[in-house]
GROMACS .gro file of C-alpha atoms in nm:
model
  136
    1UNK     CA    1   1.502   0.547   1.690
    2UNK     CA    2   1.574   0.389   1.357
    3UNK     CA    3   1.403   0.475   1.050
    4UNK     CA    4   1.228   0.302   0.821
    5UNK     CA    5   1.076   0.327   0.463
    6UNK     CA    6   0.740   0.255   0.285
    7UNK     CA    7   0.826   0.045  -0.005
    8UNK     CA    8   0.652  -0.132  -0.297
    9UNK     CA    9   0.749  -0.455  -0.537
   10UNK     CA   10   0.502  -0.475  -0.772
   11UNK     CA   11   0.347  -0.710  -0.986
   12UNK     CA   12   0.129  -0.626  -1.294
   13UNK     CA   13  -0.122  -0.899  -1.417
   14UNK     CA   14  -0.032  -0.826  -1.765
   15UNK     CA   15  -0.070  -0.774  -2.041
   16UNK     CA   16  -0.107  -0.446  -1.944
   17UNK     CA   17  -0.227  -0.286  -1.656
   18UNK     CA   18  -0.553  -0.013  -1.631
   19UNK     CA   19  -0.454   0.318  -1.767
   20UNK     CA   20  -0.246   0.555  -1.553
   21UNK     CA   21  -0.145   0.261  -1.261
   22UNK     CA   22   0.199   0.234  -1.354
   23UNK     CA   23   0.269   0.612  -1.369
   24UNK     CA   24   0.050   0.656  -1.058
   25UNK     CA   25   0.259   0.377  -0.879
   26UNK     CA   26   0.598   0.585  -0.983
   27UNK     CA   27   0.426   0.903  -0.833
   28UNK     CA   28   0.344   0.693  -0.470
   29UNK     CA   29   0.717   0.555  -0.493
   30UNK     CA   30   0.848   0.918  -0.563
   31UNK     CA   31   0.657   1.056  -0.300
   32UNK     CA   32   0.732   0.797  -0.020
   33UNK     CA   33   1.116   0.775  -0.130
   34UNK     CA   34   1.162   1.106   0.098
   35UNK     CA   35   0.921   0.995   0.406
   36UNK     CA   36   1.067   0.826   0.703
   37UNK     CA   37   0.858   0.614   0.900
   38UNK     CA   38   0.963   0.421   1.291
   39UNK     CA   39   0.918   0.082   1.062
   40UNK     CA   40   1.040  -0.096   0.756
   41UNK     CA   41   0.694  -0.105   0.543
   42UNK     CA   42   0.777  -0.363   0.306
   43UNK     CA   43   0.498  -0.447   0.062
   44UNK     CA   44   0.443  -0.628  -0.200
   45UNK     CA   45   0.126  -0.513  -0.474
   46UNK     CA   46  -0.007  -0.701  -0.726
   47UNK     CA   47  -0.223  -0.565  -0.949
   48UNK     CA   48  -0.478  -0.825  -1.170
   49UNK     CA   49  -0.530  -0.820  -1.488
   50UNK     CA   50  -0.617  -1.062  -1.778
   51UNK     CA   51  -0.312  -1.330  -1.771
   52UNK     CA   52  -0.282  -1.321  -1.403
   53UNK     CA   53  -0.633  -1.229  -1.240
   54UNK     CA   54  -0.620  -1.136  -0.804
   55UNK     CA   55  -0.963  -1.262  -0.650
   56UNK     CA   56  -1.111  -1.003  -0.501
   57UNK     CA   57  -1.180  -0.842  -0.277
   58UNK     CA   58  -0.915  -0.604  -0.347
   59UNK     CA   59  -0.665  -0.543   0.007
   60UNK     CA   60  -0.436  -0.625   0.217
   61UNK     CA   61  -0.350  -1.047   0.249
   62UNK     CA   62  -0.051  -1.190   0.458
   63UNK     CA   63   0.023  -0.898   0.736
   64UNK     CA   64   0.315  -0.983   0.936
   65UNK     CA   65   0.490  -0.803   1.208
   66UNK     CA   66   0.834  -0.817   1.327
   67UNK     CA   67   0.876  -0.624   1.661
   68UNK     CA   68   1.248  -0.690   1.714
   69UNK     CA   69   1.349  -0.605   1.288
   70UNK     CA   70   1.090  -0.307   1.353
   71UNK     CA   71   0.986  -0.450   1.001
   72UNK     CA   72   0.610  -0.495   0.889
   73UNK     CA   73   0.529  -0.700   0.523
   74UNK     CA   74   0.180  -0.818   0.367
   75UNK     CA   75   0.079  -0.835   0.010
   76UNK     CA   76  -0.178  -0.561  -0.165
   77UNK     CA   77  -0.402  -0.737  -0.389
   78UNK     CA   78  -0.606  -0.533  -0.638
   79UNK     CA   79  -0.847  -0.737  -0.866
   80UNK     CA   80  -0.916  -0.657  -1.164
   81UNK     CA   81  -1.280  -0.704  -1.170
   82UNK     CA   82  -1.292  -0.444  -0.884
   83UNK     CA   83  -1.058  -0.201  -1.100
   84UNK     CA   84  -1.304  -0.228  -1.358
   85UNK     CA   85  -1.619  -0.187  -1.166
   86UNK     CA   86  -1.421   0.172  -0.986
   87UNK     CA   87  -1.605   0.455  -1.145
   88UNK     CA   88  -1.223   0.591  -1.052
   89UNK     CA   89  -0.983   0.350  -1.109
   90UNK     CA   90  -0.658   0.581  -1.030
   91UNK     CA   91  -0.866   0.691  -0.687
   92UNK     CA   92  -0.954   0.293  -0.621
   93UNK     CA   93  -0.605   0.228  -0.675
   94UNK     CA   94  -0.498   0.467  -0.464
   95UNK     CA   95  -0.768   0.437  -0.154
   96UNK     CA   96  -0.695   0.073  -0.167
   97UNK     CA   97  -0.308   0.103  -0.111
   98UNK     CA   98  -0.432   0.352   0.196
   99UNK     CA   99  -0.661   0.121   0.358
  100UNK     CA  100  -0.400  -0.181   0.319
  101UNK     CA  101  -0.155   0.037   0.477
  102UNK     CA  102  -0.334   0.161   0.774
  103UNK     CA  103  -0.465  -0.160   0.824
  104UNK     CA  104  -0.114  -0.296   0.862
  105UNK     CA  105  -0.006  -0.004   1.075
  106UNK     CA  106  -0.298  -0.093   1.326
  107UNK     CA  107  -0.130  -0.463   1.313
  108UNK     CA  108   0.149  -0.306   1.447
  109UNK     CA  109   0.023  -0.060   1.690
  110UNK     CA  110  -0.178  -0.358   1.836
  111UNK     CA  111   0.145  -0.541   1.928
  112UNK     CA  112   0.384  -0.262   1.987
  113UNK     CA  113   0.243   0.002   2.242
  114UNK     CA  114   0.506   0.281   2.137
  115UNK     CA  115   0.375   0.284   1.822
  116UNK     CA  116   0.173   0.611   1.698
  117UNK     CA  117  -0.039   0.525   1.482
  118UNK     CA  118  -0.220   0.834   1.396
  119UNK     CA  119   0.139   0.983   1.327
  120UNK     CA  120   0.232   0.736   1.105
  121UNK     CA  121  -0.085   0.734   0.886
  122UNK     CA  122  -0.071   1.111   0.891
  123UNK     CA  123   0.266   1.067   0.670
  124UNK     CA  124   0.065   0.907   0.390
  125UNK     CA  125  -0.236   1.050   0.401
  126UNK     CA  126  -0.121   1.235   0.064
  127UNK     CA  127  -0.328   0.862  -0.095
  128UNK     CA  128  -0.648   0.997  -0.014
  129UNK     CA  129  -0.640   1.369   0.016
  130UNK     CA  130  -0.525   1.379  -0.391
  131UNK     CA  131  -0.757   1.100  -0.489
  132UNK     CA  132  -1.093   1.136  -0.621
  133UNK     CA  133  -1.435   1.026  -0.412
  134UNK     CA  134  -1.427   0.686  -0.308
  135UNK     CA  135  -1.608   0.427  -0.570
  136UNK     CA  136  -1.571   0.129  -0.340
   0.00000   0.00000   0.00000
């Protein structure tokens, strides 16, 4: 079975983004750079700020699935106004990107039946077991 990766373009709403995102984003990326997964996770995350704010609420927008490429896309928005209501903003950050992910990797279990889901999800489950209480 081919294998596939768990990547991230990202877009920062400038001028700068909440303390510790970009160097918590490089972590994620480091991490997932070794982790194989049956599908192509291509994301893209966009992260509000002042120039360009995301309307909430902060998640996953624009899932798509593409059985025969084995290739799932969709777009993680994080607003900035829930950022700065997160007691936790690295943990929101983080949570967030989990939820958006297993939420696309339910798209594709619902449409491929070989898919295992729980297996999958276990592979990134590092987003939530290092992060903080939830504050969303």
């Amino acid at each position: 079975m081919p294998t596939g990766r768990l990547t991230f373009r990202t877009v920062w709403g400038g001028p700068s983004p909440q303390a510790g995102f970009i160097e918590e984003v490089t972590r994620m990326k480091q991490h997932l750079r070794t982790v194989e997964f049956s599908y192509h996770l291509d994301l893209f995350l966009m992260v509000g700020g002042e120039i360009t704010p995301v309307p909430g609420p902060s998640g996953l927008r624009t899932p798509r699935v593409f059985l025969s490429r084995r290739t799932a896309t969709g777009e993680i928005r994080i607003s900035n106004d829930d950022v700065s209501a997160a007691a936790a903003p690295i943990a929101f950050l983080r949570q967030t990107i989990h939820r958006a992910v297993a939420d696309l990797m339910s798209r594709v279990a619902a449409r491929d039946p070989a898919f295992d889901a729980d297996a999958e999800q276990a592979k990134f489950a590092f987003l939530i077991d290092e992060a903080a209480t939830p504050d969303a």
